[in-house]
Amino acid sequence: MITISESAQKHFINLLSQQAEGTHIRVFVVNPGTAKAECGVSYCPPDAVEADDIKLPFEGFSAMIDADSKGFLEDAEIDFTTDQMGSQLTLKAPNAKLRKVADDAPLFERVHYFLQAEVNPQLAGHGGECTLVEITDDGYAVLQFGGGCNGCAQIDVTVKDGIEKQLIDLMHGEIKGVKDATDHERGDHSYY
């Protein structure tokens, strides 16, 4: 569920050695499943352990995960690096804003998850976004683009060379292609 690097484990062991006996760390997500999701790590004294917490044992300490955060911390990574600028603890949780869907989930859910987790973060850098409108009976994902994608001259490249290729590879023949439902003509509706 969570990968904690060797350097981060040593860092936690050092921090916990200065705390009360039996103190663990807690890894959590605030506002899970939303655009405002944020991950954090805190001390978890013995009296703060809940009955439904998930305990992940490591050498010298345990990481406690509350049941509500579990699905949002799937594939999370914690690392601790030190360089000439100082030390930094980093927590990456790619599923914090959107719960990872199962491999056997319905096709619509899996395509939606891919768009939200992989495509939209890239489009957001250009002020754009896309949503899944439908999956046609003949296997085409129909996408609606918005924001900076309106009036964009590179939309065909984004759709065909980017999203379509990845979806065809990921969905193993369940998706034949991608269709764009967006009006990309420059005009008053376009965002620049």
PDB file of C-alpha atoms in Angstrom:
ATOM      1  CA  MET A   1       0.000   0.000   0.000  1.00  0.00           C
ATOM      2  CA  ILE A   2       2.621   2.576   1.085  1.00  0.00           C
ATOM      3  CA  THR A   3       6.310   2.481   0.264  1.00  0.00           C
ATOM      4  CA  ILE A   4       8.575   4.160   2.801  1.00  0.00           C
ATOM      5  CA  SER A   5      12.175   4.538   1.613  1.00  0.00           C
ATOM      6  CA  GLU A   6      15.038   3.355   3.796  1.00  0.00           C
ATOM      7  CA  SER A   7      16.120   6.963   4.450  1.00  0.00           C
ATOM      8  CA  ALA A   8      12.567   7.914   5.490  1.00  0.00           C
ATOM      9  CA  GLN A   9      12.380   4.892   7.797  1.00  0.00           C
ATOM     10  CA  LYS A  10      15.620   5.967   9.500  1.00  0.00           C
ATOM     11  CA  HIS A  11      14.242   9.508   9.797  1.00  0.00           C
ATOM     12  CA  PHE A  12      11.037   8.250  11.455  1.00  0.00           C
ATOM     13  CA  ILE A  13      12.969   5.973  13.834  1.00  0.00           C
ATOM     14  CA  ASN A  14      15.082   8.961  14.888  1.00  0.00           C
ATOM     15  CA  LEU A  15      12.012  11.189  15.418  1.00  0.00           C
ATOM     16  CA  LEU A  16      10.087   8.491  17.275  1.00  0.00           C
ATOM     17  CA  SER A  17      13.028   7.825  19.625  1.00  0.00           C
ATOM     18  CA  GLN A  18      12.281  11.249  21.119  1.00  0.00           C
ATOM     19  CA  GLN A  19       8.580  10.470  21.670  1.00  0.00           C
ATOM     20  CA  ALA A  20       6.709   8.469  24.304  1.00  0.00           C
ATOM     21  CA  GLU A  21       7.097   4.693  24.217  1.00  0.00           C
ATOM     22  CA  GLY A  22       4.748   3.031  21.694  1.00  0.00           C
ATOM     23  CA  THR A  23       4.283   6.118  19.507  1.00  0.00           C
ATOM     24  CA  HIS A  24       3.846   5.331  15.811  1.00  0.00           C
ATOM     25  CA  ILE A  25       3.419   7.517  12.748  1.00  0.00           C
ATOM     26  CA  ARG A  26       0.046   8.163  11.140  1.00  0.00           C
ATOM     27  CA  VAL A  27      -0.261   8.652   7.375  1.00  0.00           C
ATOM     28  CA  PHE A  28      -3.526  10.271   6.336  1.00  0.00           C
ATOM     29  CA  VAL A  29      -5.425  12.160   3.646  1.00  0.00           C
ATOM     30  CA  VAL A  30      -7.448  15.286   4.429  1.00  0.00           C
ATOM     31  CA  ASN A  31     -10.395  15.840   2.023  1.00  0.00           C
ATOM     32  CA  PRO A  32      -9.761  12.510   0.242  1.00  0.00           C
ATOM     33  CA  GLY A  33     -11.226  12.108  -3.215  1.00  0.00           C
ATOM     34  CA  THR A  34     -11.472  15.845  -3.855  1.00  0.00           C
ATOM     35  CA  ALA A  35      -9.360  18.428  -5.671  1.00  0.00           C
ATOM     36  CA  LYS A  36      -8.378  19.778  -2.225  1.00  0.00           C
ATOM     37  CA  ALA A  37      -6.961  16.442  -1.013  1.00  0.00           C
ATOM     38  CA  GLU A  38      -3.747  16.730   0.963  1.00  0.00           C
ATOM     39  CA  CYS A  39      -1.603  14.003   2.489  1.00  0.00           C
ATOM     40  CA  GLY A  40       0.177  14.205   5.772  1.00  0.00           C
ATOM     41  CA  VAL A  41       2.255  12.362   8.337  1.00  0.00           C
ATOM     42  CA  SER A  42       1.969  12.908  12.075  1.00  0.00           C
ATOM     43  CA  TYR A  43       2.814  11.247  15.366  1.00  0.00           C
ATOM     44  CA  CYS A  44       0.320   8.652  16.552  1.00  0.00           C
ATOM     45  CA  PRO A  45       0.569   8.034  20.297  1.00  0.00           C
ATOM     46  CA  PRO A  46      -0.829   4.734  21.597  1.00  0.00           C
ATOM     47  CA  ASP A  47      -4.059   6.357  22.826  1.00  0.00           C
ATOM     48  CA  ALA A  48      -4.759   7.726  19.308  1.00  0.00           C
ATOM     49  CA  VAL A  49      -4.851   4.305  17.636  1.00  0.00           C
ATOM     50  CA  GLU A  50      -8.381   3.498  16.433  1.00  0.00           C
ATOM     51  CA  ALA A  51      -9.854  -0.015  16.324  1.00  0.00           C
ATOM     52  CA  ASP A  52     -10.257   0.090  12.518  1.00  0.00           C
ATOM     53  CA  ASP A  53      -6.765   1.499  11.804  1.00  0.00           C
ATOM     54  CA  ILE A  54      -4.595  -0.463   9.425  1.00  0.00           C
ATOM     55  CA  LYS A  55      -1.175  -1.134  10.954  1.00  0.00           C
ATOM     56  CA  LEU A  56       1.760  -1.367   8.550  1.00  0.00           C
ATOM     57  CA  PRO A  57       4.795  -2.704  10.437  1.00  0.00           C
ATOM     58  CA  PHE A  58       8.268  -1.469   9.558  1.00  0.00           C
ATOM     59  CA  GLU A  59      11.599  -2.144  11.252  1.00  0.00           C
ATOM     60  CA  GLY A  60      11.503  -0.113  14.478  1.00  0.00           C
ATOM     61  CA  PHE A  61       8.039   1.500  14.066  1.00  0.00           C
ATOM     62  CA  SER A  62       4.602   1.100  12.527  1.00  0.00           C
ATOM     63  CA  ALA A  63       2.620   3.326  10.193  1.00  0.00           C
ATOM     64  CA  MET A  64      -1.043   3.661  11.087  1.00  0.00           C
ATOM     65  CA  ILE A  65      -3.598   4.303   8.335  1.00  0.00           C
ATOM     66  CA  ASP A  66      -7.192   5.229   9.102  1.00  0.00           C
ATOM     67  CA  ALA A  67      -9.752   3.145   7.217  1.00  0.00           C
ATOM     68  CA  ASP A  68     -11.122   6.189   5.333  1.00  0.00           C
ATOM     69  CA  SER A  69      -7.690   6.999   3.869  1.00  0.00           C
ATOM     70  CA  LYS A  70      -6.781   3.458   2.795  1.00  0.00           C
ATOM     71  CA  GLY A  71      -7.967   3.545  -0.839  1.00  0.00           C
ATOM     72  CA  PHE A  72      -6.571   7.031  -1.352  1.00  0.00           C
ATOM     73  CA  LEU A  73      -3.089   6.008  -0.149  1.00  0.00           C
ATOM     74  CA  GLU A  74      -2.782   3.128  -2.597  1.00  0.00           C
ATOM     75  CA  ASP A  75       0.670   3.346  -4.282  1.00  0.00           C
ATOM     76  CA  ALA A  76       1.778   6.187  -1.969  1.00  0.00           C
ATOM     77  CA  GLU A  77       5.512   6.769  -1.453  1.00  0.00           C
ATOM     78  CA  ILE A  78       7.334   8.515   1.385  1.00  0.00           C
ATOM     79  CA  ASP A  79      10.960   9.555   0.966  1.00  0.00           C
ATOM     80  CA  PHE A  80      13.494  11.598   2.924  1.00  0.00           C
ATOM     81  CA  THR A  81      16.324  13.333   1.084  1.00  0.00           C
ATOM     82  CA  THR A  82      19.233  15.440   2.257  1.00  0.00           C
ATOM     83  CA  ASP A  83      21.317  17.687   0.029  1.00  0.00           C
ATOM     84  CA  GLN A  84      23.223  20.976   0.221  1.00  0.00           C
ATOM     85  CA  MET A  85      19.889  22.827   0.554  1.00  0.00           C
ATOM     86  CA  GLY A  86      18.827  20.806   3.612  1.00  0.00           C
ATOM     87  CA  SER A  87      16.512  17.887   4.322  1.00  0.00           C
ATOM     88  CA  GLN A  88      13.062  17.198   2.956  1.00  0.00           C
ATOM     89  CA  LEU A  89      10.380  14.623   3.640  1.00  0.00           C
ATOM     90  CA  THR A  90       8.198  14.024   0.581  1.00  0.00           C
ATOM     91  CA  LEU A  91       4.923  12.159   0.367  1.00  0.00           C
ATOM     92  CA  LYS A  92       3.538  11.279  -3.054  1.00  0.00           C
ATOM     93  CA  ALA A  93       0.032   9.856  -3.162  1.00  0.00           C
ATOM     94  CA  PRO A  94      -1.206   9.648  -6.761  1.00  0.00           C
ATOM     95  CA  ASN A  95      -4.633   8.404  -5.676  1.00  0.00           C
ATOM     96  CA  ALA A  96      -5.349  10.973  -2.939  1.00  0.00           C
ATOM     97  CA  LYS A  97      -7.663  13.062  -5.117  1.00  0.00           C
ATOM     98  CA  LEU A  98      -9.323  10.119  -6.804  1.00  0.00           C
ATOM     99  CA  ARG A  99      -9.656   6.626  -5.347  1.00  0.00           C
ATOM    100  CA  LYS A 100      -7.972   4.030  -7.524  1.00  0.00           C
ATOM    101  CA  VAL A 101     -10.460   1.774  -9.261  1.00  0.00           C
ATOM    102  CA  ALA A 102     -10.125  -1.989  -9.415  1.00  0.00           C
ATOM    103  CA  ASP A 103      -8.794  -3.646 -12.558  1.00  0.00           C
ATOM    104  CA  ASP A 104     -12.149  -5.405 -12.969  1.00  0.00           C
ATOM    105  CA  ALA A 105     -14.256  -2.234 -12.493  1.00  0.00           C
ATOM    106  CA  PRO A 106     -16.659  -1.307 -15.317  1.00  0.00           C
ATOM    107  CA  LEU A 107     -14.923   0.126 -18.393  1.00  0.00           C
ATOM    108  CA  PHE A 108     -16.448   3.598 -17.937  1.00  0.00           C
ATOM    109  CA  GLU A 109     -15.004   3.832 -14.385  1.00  0.00           C
ATOM    110  CA  ARG A 110     -11.548   2.692 -15.499  1.00  0.00           C
ATOM    111  CA  VAL A 111     -11.432   5.184 -18.401  1.00  0.00           C
ATOM    112  CA  HIS A 112     -12.747   7.979 -16.155  1.00  0.00           C
ATOM    113  CA  TYR A 113     -10.056   7.181 -13.561  1.00  0.00           C
ATOM    114  CA  PHE A 114      -7.317   7.239 -16.224  1.00  0.00           C
ATOM    115  CA  LEU A 115      -8.479  10.637 -17.494  1.00  0.00           C
ATOM    116  CA  GLN A 116      -8.694  12.149 -14.015  1.00  0.00           C
ATOM    117  CA  ALA A 117      -5.457  10.641 -12.665  1.00  0.00           C
ATOM    118  CA  GLU A 118      -3.203  10.766 -15.727  1.00  0.00           C
ATOM    119  CA  VAL A 119      -4.539  13.081 -18.427  1.00  0.00           C
ATOM    120  CA  ASN A 120      -6.113  15.992 -16.559  1.00  0.00           C
ATOM    121  CA  PRO A 121      -3.045  16.761 -14.428  1.00  0.00           C
ATOM    122  CA  GLN A 122      -1.083  17.217 -17.682  1.00  0.00           C
ATOM    123  CA  LEU A 123      -3.817  19.280 -19.355  1.00  0.00           C
ATOM    124  CA  ALA A 124      -4.157  21.447 -16.234  1.00  0.00           C
ATOM    125  CA  GLY A 125      -0.681  22.852 -16.910  1.00  0.00           C
ATOM    126  CA  HIS A 126      -2.177  24.440 -20.037  1.00  0.00           C
ATOM    127  CA  GLY A 127      -5.451  25.433 -18.376  1.00  0.00           C
ATOM    128  CA  GLY A 128      -7.320  22.514 -19.942  1.00  0.00           C
ATOM    129  CA  GLU A 129      -9.344  19.512 -18.860  1.00  0.00           C
ATOM    130  CA  CYS A 130     -11.293  16.647 -20.361  1.00  0.00           C
ATOM    131  CA  THR A 131     -14.192  14.510 -19.236  1.00  0.00           C
ATOM    132  CA  LEU A 132     -15.569  11.216 -20.457  1.00  0.00           C
ATOM    133  CA  VAL A 133     -19.003  11.708 -22.030  1.00  0.00           C
ATOM    134  CA  GLU A 134     -19.695   8.106 -23.015  1.00  0.00           C
ATOM    135  CA  ILE A 135     -18.255   4.907 -24.395  1.00  0.00           C
ATOM    136  CA  THR A 136     -20.025   3.984 -27.608  1.00  0.00           C
ATOM    137  CA  ASP A 137     -21.281   0.478 -28.343  1.00  0.00           C
ATOM    138  CA  ASP A 138     -18.529   0.119 -30.945  1.00  0.00           C
ATOM    139  CA  GLY A 139     -15.770   0.865 -28.369  1.00  0.00           C
ATOM    140  CA  TYR A 140     -14.975   4.566 -28.761  1.00  0.00           C
ATOM    141  CA  ALA A 141     -14.428   6.841 -25.771  1.00  0.00           C
ATOM    142  CA  VAL A 142     -16.146  10.178 -26.426  1.00  0.00           C
ATOM    143  CA  LEU A 143     -14.331  13.019 -24.646  1.00  0.00           C
ATOM    144  CA  GLN A 144     -15.354  16.600 -23.918  1.00  0.00           C
ATOM    145  CA  PHE A 145     -12.512  19.101 -23.587  1.00  0.00           C
ATOM    146  CA  GLY A 146     -12.703  22.419 -21.792  1.00  0.00           C
ATOM    147  CA  GLY A 147     -10.659  25.355 -20.553  1.00  0.00           C
ATOM    148  CA  GLY A 148      -7.427  25.892 -22.448  1.00  0.00           C
ATOM    149  CA  CYS A 149      -8.256  23.039 -24.838  1.00  0.00           C
ATOM    150  CA  ASN A 150     -10.869  25.207 -26.590  1.00  0.00           C
ATOM    151  CA  GLY A 151      -9.320  26.721 -29.694  1.00  0.00           C
ATOM    152  CA  CYS A 152      -6.066  24.789 -29.190  1.00  0.00           C
ATOM    153  CA  ALA A 153      -4.240  23.960 -32.411  1.00  0.00           C
ATOM    154  CA  GLN A 154      -2.600  20.906 -30.794  1.00  0.00           C
ATOM    155  CA  ILE A 155      -5.821  19.147 -29.800  1.00  0.00           C
ATOM    156  CA  ASP A 156      -5.574  16.510 -32.544  1.00  0.00           C
ATOM    157  CA  VAL A 157      -2.080  15.586 -31.361  1.00  0.00           C
ATOM    158  CA  THR A 158      -3.283  15.420 -27.755  1.00  0.00           C
ATOM    159  CA  VAL A 159      -6.248  13.214 -28.659  1.00  0.00           C
ATOM    160  CA  LYS A 160      -4.705  10.851 -31.217  1.00  0.00           C
ATOM    161  CA  ASP A 161      -1.032  10.631 -30.256  1.00  0.00           C
ATOM    162  CA  GLY A 162      -1.545  10.989 -26.526  1.00  0.00           C
ATOM    163  CA  ILE A 163      -4.825   9.921 -25.014  1.00  0.00           C
ATOM    164  CA  GLU A 164      -5.977   7.476 -27.701  1.00  0.00           C
ATOM    165  CA  LYS A 165      -2.700   5.519 -27.835  1.00  0.00           C
ATOM    166  CA  GLN A 166      -2.550   5.223 -24.063  1.00  0.00           C
ATOM    167  CA  LEU A 167      -6.182   4.162 -23.707  1.00  0.00           C
ATOM    168  CA  ILE A 168      -5.888   1.502 -26.423  1.00  0.00           C
ATOM    169  CA  ASP A 169      -2.766   0.102 -24.703  1.00  0.00           C
ATOM    170  CA  LEU A 170      -4.230   0.239 -21.197  1.00  0.00           C
ATOM    171  CA  MET A 171      -7.668  -1.144 -21.979  1.00  0.00           C
ATOM    172  CA  HIS A 172      -6.393  -4.160 -23.935  1.00  0.00           C
ATOM    173  CA  GLY A 173      -8.783  -4.025 -26.882  1.00  0.00           C
ATOM    174  CA  GLU A 174     -11.807  -2.745 -24.954  1.00  0.00           C
ATOM    175  CA  ILE A 175     -11.289   0.734 -26.435  1.00  0.00           C
ATOM    176  CA  LYS A 176     -10.864   1.081 -30.218  1.00  0.00           C
ATOM    177  CA  GLY A 177     -10.274   4.819 -30.255  1.00  0.00           C
ATOM    178  CA  VAL A 178     -11.170   8.258 -28.965  1.00  0.00           C
ATOM    179  CA  LYS A 179     -13.648  10.748 -30.400  1.00  0.00           C
ATOM    180  CA  ASP A 180     -13.643  14.435 -29.548  1.00  0.00           C
ATOM    181  CA  ALA A 181     -17.075  15.935 -28.833  1.00  0.00           C
ATOM    182  CA  THR A 182     -15.722  19.447 -28.304  1.00  0.00           C
ATOM    183  CA  ASP A 183     -16.210  22.425 -30.630  1.00  0.00           C
ATOM    184  CA  HIS A 184     -12.621  23.631 -31.011  1.00  0.00           C
ATOM    185  CA  GLU A 185     -13.328  26.646 -33.172  1.00  0.00           C
ATOM    186  CA  ARG A 186     -11.816  29.821 -31.797  1.00  0.00           C
ATOM    187  CA  GLY A 187     -14.480  32.159 -30.555  1.00  0.00           C
ATOM    188  CA  ASP A 188     -16.068  33.801 -27.548  1.00  0.00           C
ATOM    189  CA  HIS A 189     -16.287  30.442 -25.750  1.00  0.00           C
ATOM    190  CA  SER A 190     -12.528  29.857 -26.035  1.00  0.00           C
ATOM    191  CA  TYR A 191     -10.269  30.287 -23.039  1.00  0.00           C
ATOM    192  CA  TYR A 192      -6.811  31.768 -23.654  1.00  0.00           C
TER     193      TYR A 192
END
